[in-house]
Coordinates of C-alpha atoms (C1' of nucleotides) in Angstrom, one line a residue:
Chain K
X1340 CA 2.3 15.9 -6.4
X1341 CA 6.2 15.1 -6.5
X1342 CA 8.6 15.5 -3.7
X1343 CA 9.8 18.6 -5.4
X1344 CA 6.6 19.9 -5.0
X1345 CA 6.0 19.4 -2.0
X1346 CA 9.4 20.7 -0.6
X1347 CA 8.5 24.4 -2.3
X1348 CA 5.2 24.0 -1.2
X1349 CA 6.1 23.7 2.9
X1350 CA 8.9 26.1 2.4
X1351 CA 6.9 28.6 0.5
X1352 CA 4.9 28.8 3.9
X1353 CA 8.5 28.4 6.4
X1354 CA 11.5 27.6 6.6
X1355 CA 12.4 24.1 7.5
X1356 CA 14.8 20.4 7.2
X1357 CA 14.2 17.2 5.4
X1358 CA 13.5 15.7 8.7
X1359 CA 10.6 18.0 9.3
X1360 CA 9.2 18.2 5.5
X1361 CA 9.0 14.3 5.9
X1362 CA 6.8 14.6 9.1
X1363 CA 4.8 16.9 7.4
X1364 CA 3.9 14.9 4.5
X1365 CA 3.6 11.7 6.7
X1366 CA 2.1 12.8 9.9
X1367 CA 1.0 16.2 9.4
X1368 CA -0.4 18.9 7.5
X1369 CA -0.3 17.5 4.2
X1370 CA -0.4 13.6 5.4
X1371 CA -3.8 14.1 3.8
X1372 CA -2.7 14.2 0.0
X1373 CA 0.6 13.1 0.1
X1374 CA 3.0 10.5 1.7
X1375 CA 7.0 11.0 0.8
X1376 CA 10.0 9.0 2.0
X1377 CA 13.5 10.3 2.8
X1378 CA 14.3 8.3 -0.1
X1379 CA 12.7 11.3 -1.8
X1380 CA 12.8 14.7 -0.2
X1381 CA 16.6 14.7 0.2
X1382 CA 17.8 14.2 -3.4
X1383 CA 14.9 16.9 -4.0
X1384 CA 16.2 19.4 -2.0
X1385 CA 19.5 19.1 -2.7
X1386 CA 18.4 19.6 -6.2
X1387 CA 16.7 22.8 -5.5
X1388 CA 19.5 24.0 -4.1
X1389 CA 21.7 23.3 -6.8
X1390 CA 19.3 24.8 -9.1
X1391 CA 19.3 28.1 -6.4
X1392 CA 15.6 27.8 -5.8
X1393 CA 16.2 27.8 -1.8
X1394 CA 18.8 28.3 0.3
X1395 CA 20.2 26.1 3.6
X1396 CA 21.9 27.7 6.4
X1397 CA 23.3 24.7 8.8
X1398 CA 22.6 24.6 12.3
X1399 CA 24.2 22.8 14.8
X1400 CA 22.7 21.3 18.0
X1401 CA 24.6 19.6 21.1
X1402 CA 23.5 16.1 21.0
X1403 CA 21.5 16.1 18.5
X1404 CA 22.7 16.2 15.1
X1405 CA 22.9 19.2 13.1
X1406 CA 20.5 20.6 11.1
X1407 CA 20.3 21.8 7.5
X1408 CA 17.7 24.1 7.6
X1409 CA 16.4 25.1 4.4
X1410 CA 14.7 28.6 3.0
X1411 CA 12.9 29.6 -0.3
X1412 CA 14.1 32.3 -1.9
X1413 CA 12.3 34.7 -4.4
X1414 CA 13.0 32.6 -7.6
X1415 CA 12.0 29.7 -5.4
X1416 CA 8.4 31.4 -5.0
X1417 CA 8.0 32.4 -8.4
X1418 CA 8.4 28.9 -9.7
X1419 CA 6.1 27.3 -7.4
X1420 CA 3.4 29.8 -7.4
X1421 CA 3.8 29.4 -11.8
X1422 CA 3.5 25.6 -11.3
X1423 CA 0.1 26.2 -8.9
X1424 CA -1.9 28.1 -12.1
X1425 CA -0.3 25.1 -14.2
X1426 CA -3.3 22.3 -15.1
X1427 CA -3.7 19.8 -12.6
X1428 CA -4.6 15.8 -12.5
X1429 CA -7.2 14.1 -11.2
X1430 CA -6.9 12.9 -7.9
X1431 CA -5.6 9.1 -7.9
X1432 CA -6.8 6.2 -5.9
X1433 CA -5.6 2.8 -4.7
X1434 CA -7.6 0.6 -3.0
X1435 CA -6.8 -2.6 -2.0
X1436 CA -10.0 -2.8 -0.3
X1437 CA -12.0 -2.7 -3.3
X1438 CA -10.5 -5.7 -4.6
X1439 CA -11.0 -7.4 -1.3
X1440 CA -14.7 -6.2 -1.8
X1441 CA -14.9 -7.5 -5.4
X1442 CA -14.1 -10.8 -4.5
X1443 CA -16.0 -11.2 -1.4
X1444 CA -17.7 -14.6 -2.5
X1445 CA -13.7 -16.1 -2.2
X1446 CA -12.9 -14.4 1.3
X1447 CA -13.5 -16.2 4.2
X1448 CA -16.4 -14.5 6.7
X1449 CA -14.2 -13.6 9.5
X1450 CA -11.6 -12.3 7.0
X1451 CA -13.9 -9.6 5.9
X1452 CA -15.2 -9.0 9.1
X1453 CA -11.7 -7.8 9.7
X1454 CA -11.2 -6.3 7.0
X1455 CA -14.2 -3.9 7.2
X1456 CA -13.1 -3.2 10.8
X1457 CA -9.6 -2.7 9.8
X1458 CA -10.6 0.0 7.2
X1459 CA -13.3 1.9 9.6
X1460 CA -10.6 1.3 12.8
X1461 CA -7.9 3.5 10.1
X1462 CA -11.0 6.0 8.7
X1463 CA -11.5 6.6 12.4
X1464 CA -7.9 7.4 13.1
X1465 CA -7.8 9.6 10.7
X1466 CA -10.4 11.9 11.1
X1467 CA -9.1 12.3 14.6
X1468 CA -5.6 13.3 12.9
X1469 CA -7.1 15.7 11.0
X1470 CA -9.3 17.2 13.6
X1471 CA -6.8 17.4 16.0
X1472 CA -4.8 19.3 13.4
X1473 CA -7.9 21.8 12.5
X1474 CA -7.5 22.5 16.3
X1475 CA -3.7 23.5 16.5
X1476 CA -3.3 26.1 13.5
X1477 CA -6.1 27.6 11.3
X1478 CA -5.6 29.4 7.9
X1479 CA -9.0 29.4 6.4
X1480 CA -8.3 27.2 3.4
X1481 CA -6.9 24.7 5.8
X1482 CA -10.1 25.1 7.9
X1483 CA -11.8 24.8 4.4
X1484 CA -9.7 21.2 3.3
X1485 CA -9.8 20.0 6.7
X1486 CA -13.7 20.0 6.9
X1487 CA -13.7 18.6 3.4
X1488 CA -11.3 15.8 4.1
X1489 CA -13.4 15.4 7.0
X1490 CA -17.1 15.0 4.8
X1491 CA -15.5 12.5 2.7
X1492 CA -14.2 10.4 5.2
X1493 CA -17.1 10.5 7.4
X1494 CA -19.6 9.4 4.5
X1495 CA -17.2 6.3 4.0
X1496 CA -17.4 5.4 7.4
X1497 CA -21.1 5.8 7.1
X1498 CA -21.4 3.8 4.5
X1499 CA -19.4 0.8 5.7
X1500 CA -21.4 1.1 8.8
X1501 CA -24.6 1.0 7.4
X1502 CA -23.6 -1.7 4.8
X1503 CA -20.9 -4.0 6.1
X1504 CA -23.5 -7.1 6.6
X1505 CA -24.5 -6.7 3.3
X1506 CA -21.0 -7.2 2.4
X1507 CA -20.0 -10.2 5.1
X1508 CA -23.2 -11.4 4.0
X1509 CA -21.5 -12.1 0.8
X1510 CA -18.4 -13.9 1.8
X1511 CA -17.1 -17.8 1.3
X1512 CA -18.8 -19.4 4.6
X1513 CA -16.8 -22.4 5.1
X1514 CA -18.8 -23.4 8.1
X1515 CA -22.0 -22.8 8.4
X1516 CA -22.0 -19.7 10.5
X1517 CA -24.3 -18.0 8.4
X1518 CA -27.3 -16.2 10.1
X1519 CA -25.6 -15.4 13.4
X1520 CA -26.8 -12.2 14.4
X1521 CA -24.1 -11.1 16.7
X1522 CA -21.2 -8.8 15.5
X1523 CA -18.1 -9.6 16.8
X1524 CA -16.3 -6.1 18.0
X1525 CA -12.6 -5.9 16.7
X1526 CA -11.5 -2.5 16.6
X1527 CA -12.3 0.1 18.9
X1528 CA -13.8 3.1 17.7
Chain D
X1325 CA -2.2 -2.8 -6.3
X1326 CA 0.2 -3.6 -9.1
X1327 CA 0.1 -4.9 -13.0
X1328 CA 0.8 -8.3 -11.7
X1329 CA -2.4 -8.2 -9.3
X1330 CA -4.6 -6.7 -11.9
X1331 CA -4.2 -9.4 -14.6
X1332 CA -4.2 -12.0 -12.5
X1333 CA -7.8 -10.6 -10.6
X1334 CA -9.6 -10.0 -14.0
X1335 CA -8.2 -13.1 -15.9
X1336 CA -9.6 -15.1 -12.7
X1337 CA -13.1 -14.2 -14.0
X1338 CA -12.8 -14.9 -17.5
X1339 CA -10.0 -15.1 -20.6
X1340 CA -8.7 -11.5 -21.8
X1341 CA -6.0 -9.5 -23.8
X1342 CA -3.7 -7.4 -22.7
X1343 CA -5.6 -4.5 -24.5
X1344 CA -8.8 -5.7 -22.8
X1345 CA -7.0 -5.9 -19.7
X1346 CA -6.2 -2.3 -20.0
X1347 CA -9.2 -1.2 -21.0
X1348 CA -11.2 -2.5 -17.9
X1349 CA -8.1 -0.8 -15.6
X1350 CA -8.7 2.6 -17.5
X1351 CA -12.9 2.7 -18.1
X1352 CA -14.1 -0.2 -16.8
X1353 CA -15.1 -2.0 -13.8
X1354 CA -11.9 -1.8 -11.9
X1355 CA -11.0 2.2 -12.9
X1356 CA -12.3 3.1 -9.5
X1357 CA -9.5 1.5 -7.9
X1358 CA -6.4 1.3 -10.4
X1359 CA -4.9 2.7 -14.0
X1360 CA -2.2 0.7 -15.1
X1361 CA -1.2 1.4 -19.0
X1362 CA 0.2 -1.0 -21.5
X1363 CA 3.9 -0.8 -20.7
X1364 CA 3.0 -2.1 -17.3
X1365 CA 0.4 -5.0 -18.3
X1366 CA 2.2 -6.9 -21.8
X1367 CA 5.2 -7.1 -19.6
X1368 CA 3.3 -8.3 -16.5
X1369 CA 1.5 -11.1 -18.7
X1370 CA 4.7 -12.0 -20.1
X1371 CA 6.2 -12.7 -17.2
X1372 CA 2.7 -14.8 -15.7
X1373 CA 3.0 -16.6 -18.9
X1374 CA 6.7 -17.5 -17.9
X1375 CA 5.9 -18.6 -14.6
X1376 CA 3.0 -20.9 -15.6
X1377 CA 0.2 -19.1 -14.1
X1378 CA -1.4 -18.3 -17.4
X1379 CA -1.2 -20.1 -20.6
X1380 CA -2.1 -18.0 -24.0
X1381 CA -3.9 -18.5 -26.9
X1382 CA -3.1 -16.4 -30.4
X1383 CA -6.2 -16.1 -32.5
X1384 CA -5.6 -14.7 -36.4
X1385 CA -8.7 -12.4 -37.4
X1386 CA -8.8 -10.8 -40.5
X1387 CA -8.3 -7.0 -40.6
X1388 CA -7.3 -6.7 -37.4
X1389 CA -4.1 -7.6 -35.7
X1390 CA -4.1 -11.4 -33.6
X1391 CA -4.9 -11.3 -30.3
X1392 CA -3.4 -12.9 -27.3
X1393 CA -6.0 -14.4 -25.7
X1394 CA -4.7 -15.4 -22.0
X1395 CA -6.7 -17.7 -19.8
X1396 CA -5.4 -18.3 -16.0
X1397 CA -4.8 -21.6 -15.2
X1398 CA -5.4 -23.7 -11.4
X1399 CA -1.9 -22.6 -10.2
X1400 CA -2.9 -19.0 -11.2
X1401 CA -5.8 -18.5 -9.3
X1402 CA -4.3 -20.5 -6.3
X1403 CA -2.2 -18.1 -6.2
X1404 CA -3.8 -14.7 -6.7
X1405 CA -6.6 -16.1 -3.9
X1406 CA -3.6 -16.7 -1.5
X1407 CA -2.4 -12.7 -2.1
X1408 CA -6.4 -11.6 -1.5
X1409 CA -5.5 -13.3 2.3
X1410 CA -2.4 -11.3 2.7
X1411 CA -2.9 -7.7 5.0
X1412 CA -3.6 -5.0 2.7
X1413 CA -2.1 -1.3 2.6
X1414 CA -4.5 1.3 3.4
X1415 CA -5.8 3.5 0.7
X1416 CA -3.5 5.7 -1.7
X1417 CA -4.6 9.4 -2.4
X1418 CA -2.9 12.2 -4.2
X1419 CA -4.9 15.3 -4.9
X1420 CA -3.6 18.0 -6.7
X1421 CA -6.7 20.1 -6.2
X1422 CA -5.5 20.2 -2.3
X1423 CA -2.6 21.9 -2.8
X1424 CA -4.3 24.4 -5.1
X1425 CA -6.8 24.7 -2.3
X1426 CA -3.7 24.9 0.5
X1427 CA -2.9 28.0 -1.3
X1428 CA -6.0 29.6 -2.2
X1429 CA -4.8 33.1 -1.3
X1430 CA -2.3 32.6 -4.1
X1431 CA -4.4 31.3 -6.8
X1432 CA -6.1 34.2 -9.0
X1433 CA -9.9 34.0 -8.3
X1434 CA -11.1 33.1 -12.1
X1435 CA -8.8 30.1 -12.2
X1436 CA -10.4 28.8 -8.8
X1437 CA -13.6 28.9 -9.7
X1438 CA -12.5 26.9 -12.9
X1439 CA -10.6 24.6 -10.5
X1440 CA -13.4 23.9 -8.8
X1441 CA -15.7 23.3 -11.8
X1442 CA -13.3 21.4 -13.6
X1443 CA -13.4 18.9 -10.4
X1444 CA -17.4 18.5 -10.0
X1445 CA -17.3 18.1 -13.4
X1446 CA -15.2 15.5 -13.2
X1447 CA -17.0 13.5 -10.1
X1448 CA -20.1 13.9 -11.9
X1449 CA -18.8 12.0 -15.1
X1450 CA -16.9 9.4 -13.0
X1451 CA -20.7 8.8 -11.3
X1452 CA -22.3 8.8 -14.7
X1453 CA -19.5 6.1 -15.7
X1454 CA -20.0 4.1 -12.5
X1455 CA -23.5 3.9 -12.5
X1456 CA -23.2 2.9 -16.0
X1457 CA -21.1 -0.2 -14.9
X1458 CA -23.7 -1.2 -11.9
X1459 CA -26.5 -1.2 -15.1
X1460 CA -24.9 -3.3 -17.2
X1461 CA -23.3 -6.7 -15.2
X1462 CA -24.3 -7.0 -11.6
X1463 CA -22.8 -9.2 -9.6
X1464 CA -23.6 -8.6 -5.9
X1465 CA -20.3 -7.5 -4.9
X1466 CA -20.2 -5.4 -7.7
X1467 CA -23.2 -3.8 -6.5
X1468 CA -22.1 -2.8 -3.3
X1469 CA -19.3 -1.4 -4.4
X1470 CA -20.3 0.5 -7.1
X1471 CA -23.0 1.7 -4.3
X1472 CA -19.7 2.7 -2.1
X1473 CA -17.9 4.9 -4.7
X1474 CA -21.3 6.5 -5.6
X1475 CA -21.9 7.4 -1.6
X1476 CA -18.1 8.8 -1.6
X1477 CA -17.9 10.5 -4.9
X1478 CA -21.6 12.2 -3.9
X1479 CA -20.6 13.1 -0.7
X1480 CA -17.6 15.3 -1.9
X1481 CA -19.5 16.8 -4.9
X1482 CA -22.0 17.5 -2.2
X1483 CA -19.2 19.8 -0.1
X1484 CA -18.5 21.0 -3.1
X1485 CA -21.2 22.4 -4.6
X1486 CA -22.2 23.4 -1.0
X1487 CA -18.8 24.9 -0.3
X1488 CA -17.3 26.5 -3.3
X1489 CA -18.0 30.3 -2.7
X1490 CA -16.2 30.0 0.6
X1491 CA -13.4 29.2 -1.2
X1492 CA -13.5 31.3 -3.6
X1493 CA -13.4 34.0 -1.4
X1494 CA -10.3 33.2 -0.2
X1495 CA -8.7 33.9 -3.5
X1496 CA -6.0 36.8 -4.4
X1497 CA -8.4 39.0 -5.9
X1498 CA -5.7 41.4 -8.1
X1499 CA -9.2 43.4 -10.1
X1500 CA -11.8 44.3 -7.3
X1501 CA -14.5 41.8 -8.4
X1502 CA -14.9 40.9 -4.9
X1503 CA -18.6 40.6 -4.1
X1504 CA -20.0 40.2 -7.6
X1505 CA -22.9 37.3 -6.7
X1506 CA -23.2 36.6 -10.2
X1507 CA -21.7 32.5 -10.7
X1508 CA -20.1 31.7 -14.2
X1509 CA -21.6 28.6 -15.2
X1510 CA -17.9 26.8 -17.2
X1511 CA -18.7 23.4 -16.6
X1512 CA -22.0 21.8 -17.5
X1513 CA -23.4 19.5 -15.4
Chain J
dT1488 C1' -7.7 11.6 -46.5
dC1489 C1' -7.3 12.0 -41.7
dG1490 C1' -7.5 9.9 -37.7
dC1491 C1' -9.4 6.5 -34.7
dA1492 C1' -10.0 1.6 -32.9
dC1493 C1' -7.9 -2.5 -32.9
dA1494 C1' -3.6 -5.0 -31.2
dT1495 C1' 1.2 -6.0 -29.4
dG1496 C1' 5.4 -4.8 -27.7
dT1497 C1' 9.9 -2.4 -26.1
dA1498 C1' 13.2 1.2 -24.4
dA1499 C1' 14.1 5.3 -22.2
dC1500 C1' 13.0 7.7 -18.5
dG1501 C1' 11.1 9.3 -14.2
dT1502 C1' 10.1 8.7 -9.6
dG1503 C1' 9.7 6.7 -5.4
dT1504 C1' 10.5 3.1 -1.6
dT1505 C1' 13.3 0.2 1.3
dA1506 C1' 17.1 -0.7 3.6
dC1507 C1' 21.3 0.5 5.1
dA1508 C1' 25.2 3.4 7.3
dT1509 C1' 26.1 6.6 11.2
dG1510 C1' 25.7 8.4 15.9
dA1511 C1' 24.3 10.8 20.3
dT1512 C1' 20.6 11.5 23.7
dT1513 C1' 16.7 10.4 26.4
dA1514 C1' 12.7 8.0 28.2
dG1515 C1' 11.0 3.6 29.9
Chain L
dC34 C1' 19.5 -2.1 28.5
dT35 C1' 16.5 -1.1 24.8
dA36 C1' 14.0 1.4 21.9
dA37 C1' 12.8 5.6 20.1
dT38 C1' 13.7 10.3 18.4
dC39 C1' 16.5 13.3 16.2
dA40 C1' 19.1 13.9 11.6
dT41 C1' 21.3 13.2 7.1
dG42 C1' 22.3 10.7 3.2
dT43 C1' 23.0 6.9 -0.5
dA44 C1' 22.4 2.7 -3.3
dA45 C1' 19.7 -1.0 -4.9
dC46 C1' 15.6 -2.0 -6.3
dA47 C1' 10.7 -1.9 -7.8
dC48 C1' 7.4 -0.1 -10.6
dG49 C1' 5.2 2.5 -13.7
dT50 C1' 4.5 6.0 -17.7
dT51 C1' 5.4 8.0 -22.2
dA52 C1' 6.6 7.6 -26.5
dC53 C1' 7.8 5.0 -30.2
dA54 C1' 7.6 1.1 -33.8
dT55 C1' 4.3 -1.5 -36.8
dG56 C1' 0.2 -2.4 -39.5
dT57 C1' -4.9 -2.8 -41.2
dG58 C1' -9.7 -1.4 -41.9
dC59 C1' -13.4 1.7 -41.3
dG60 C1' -16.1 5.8 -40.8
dA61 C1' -16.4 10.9 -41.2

DNA sequence: TCGCACATGTAACGTGTTACATGATTAG
DNA sequence: CTAATCATGTAACACGTTACATGTGCGA
C-alpha cells in the first residue's frame, strides 16, 4: 500500500489533515500494515487534490497552526473503492532478526540474548497497541483484523519463548559461559 | 535489509553469482526475510567488488553465458560480521489483504471469499516451500528458523481457516445470497 | 518453433525517508 | 528553560523495481 492509498483510504472513512493521516499510519489504526512519513503523505495529498479526488477546507486555530483539513469527494470514493476489487500482493516482510538468527554461531551469547528480548519486549508492545485500540472503536472488521493481528503476534511470542535457549544455545561463546542455567531478565514484559 | 547486506550474508557462506544470489533472495533460503531483484544485486556486487570486499572470478562455459563467480574476501566478512552487531530495525510488514479486510463492507462477497482463498493458498505454498528448504541443508540455525516461520505462517492460516465466514459476512452483499452455507472450494489446498 | 533457463547489465522511473525550515503554546 | 506537540512543507538522498538489451541451447 502507497501513501496515496492510504490517504483515500482514512478519508474514505473521515475527514482529516496530513498531520493526523501520519499518526494514523504510525501510531494508530493502520500502524499495523503500514508506516508512512510526511515525506510522503503531503506531496500525496496535494496530488489528489490537484487531480480533484478530495477537497481541503483550511482551518485556523489560535496558537496552533492552521489546519488543512482534507475531505473525499464522490470521484474520490469511486476510485478507491475500484482500486480495493483491483488484485492484490502478497504481504511483504523484513526481518532483520532472521538474519541475526541465521547467523547465530557468529553472535556473541549475550548479543542474542538481547536480541531475542528486544524482539519479544517490541511483540509485547504491540499487542498492547492494538488491544488498547480494539477497546476504543469497534467496526467489526476491525474487531476481525485486530484479533488476527493479535493470533499472529502472540504465536511469535510463543515461539520465541518456548525456543529462545535453543537459539542462545547456538551462539559464538567467547567465554565459557555455556551451561549456566539462569536467564538474565532484560525487558520487562 | 538491503542488496548490499544480502550479498555480502550469502557470499560469507560460500562463492555465488549474482543470478544465484537472486535466486536464494526470491525462492530460496533467505525469501522468508527479503526479495531483492537483479537491478538491485549486479549493481550492489559491483560496487563490493570496487571497494575490495569481494574479488570475482569469470568462468567461460560453453552454451551458456560466463558467470561471475564472486567469492568474499577477510575484509568482507569483517565487515558484514561488524553490521550483524549493529541494533536492528524491527520487522517491516505491508499487507494489502488488511486493507481489503478494513473495508469488508465494501468489498462484494464473491471476491472476499476469493481474497481469502487466494491468501491460504498462498501460506500453504510458502510452508510447502519452507519445509522444503529445512529437508534439504540443515544447519542448526536454519532449523530453528525455518521452525519459526512455520509456527507464524501456521498460526495465521489457522485464524484463517477458523475465521473466514465471519468475514465474509461482513461483505456488501448486492444479490441476497446471504446465508447460503454452501463454501466454494477456488483454491486447492 | 516457441519459450524457458541460463547469465549479465543498465536506464528510467517510482516511491519513500531523513533532515531541514518555520513558529507558537504548553507541560515539566 | 527545555522539550514536546501541533502543523505544514520541501529538497536531497537512498533504494529498489521494471523493462529493456543481448545471446545460446534445450525441451515440448
Amino acid at each position: 500500500m502507497n501513501a496515496r492509498t492510504l490517504c483515500l483510504s482514512i478519508l474514505y472513512d473521515c475527514e482529516a489533515t496530513g498531520y493526523e493521516i501520519r499518526k494514523q499510519s504510525t501510531e494508530g489504526d493502520y500502524s499495523y500494515f503500514v508506516h508512512v512519513s510526511y515525506g510522503a503523505i503531503y506531496p500525496a495529498l496535494a496530488k489528489l487534490e490537484q487531480e480533484g479526488l478530495v477537497s481541503v477546507r483550511v482551518e485556523a486555530q489560535d496558537g496552533k497552526p492552521s489546519k488543512k483539513i482534507y475531505s473525499i469527494n464522490e470521484t474520490g470514493k469511486r476510485e478507491f473503492l475500484d482500486s480495493l476489487l483491483d488484485p492484490i500482493a502478497p504481504d511483504i516482510r523484513k526481518s532483520a532478526f532472521m538474519l541475526v538468527a541465521h547467523f547465530a554461531r557468529e553472535i556473541p551469547k549475550d548479543l542474542m540474548i538481547q536480541r531475542i528480548e528486544e524482539r519479544i519486549a517490541e511483540h509485547s508492545q504491540e499487542l498492547e497497541t492494538i488491544q488498547k485500540i480494539g477497546e476504543t472503536h469497534d467496526g467489526p472488521a476491525d474487531s476481525w483484523i485486530i484479533d488476527y493481528c493479535c493470533t499472529c503476534i502472540q504465536a511469535s511470542l510463543h515461539y520465541l519463548r518456548t525456543n529462545k535457549e535453543a537459539l542462545i544455545g547456538l551462539t559464538k561463546s567467547d567465554d565459557e559461559q555455556k551451561i549456566t542455567p539462569a536467564q538474565p531478565t532484560i525487558a520487562a514484559e
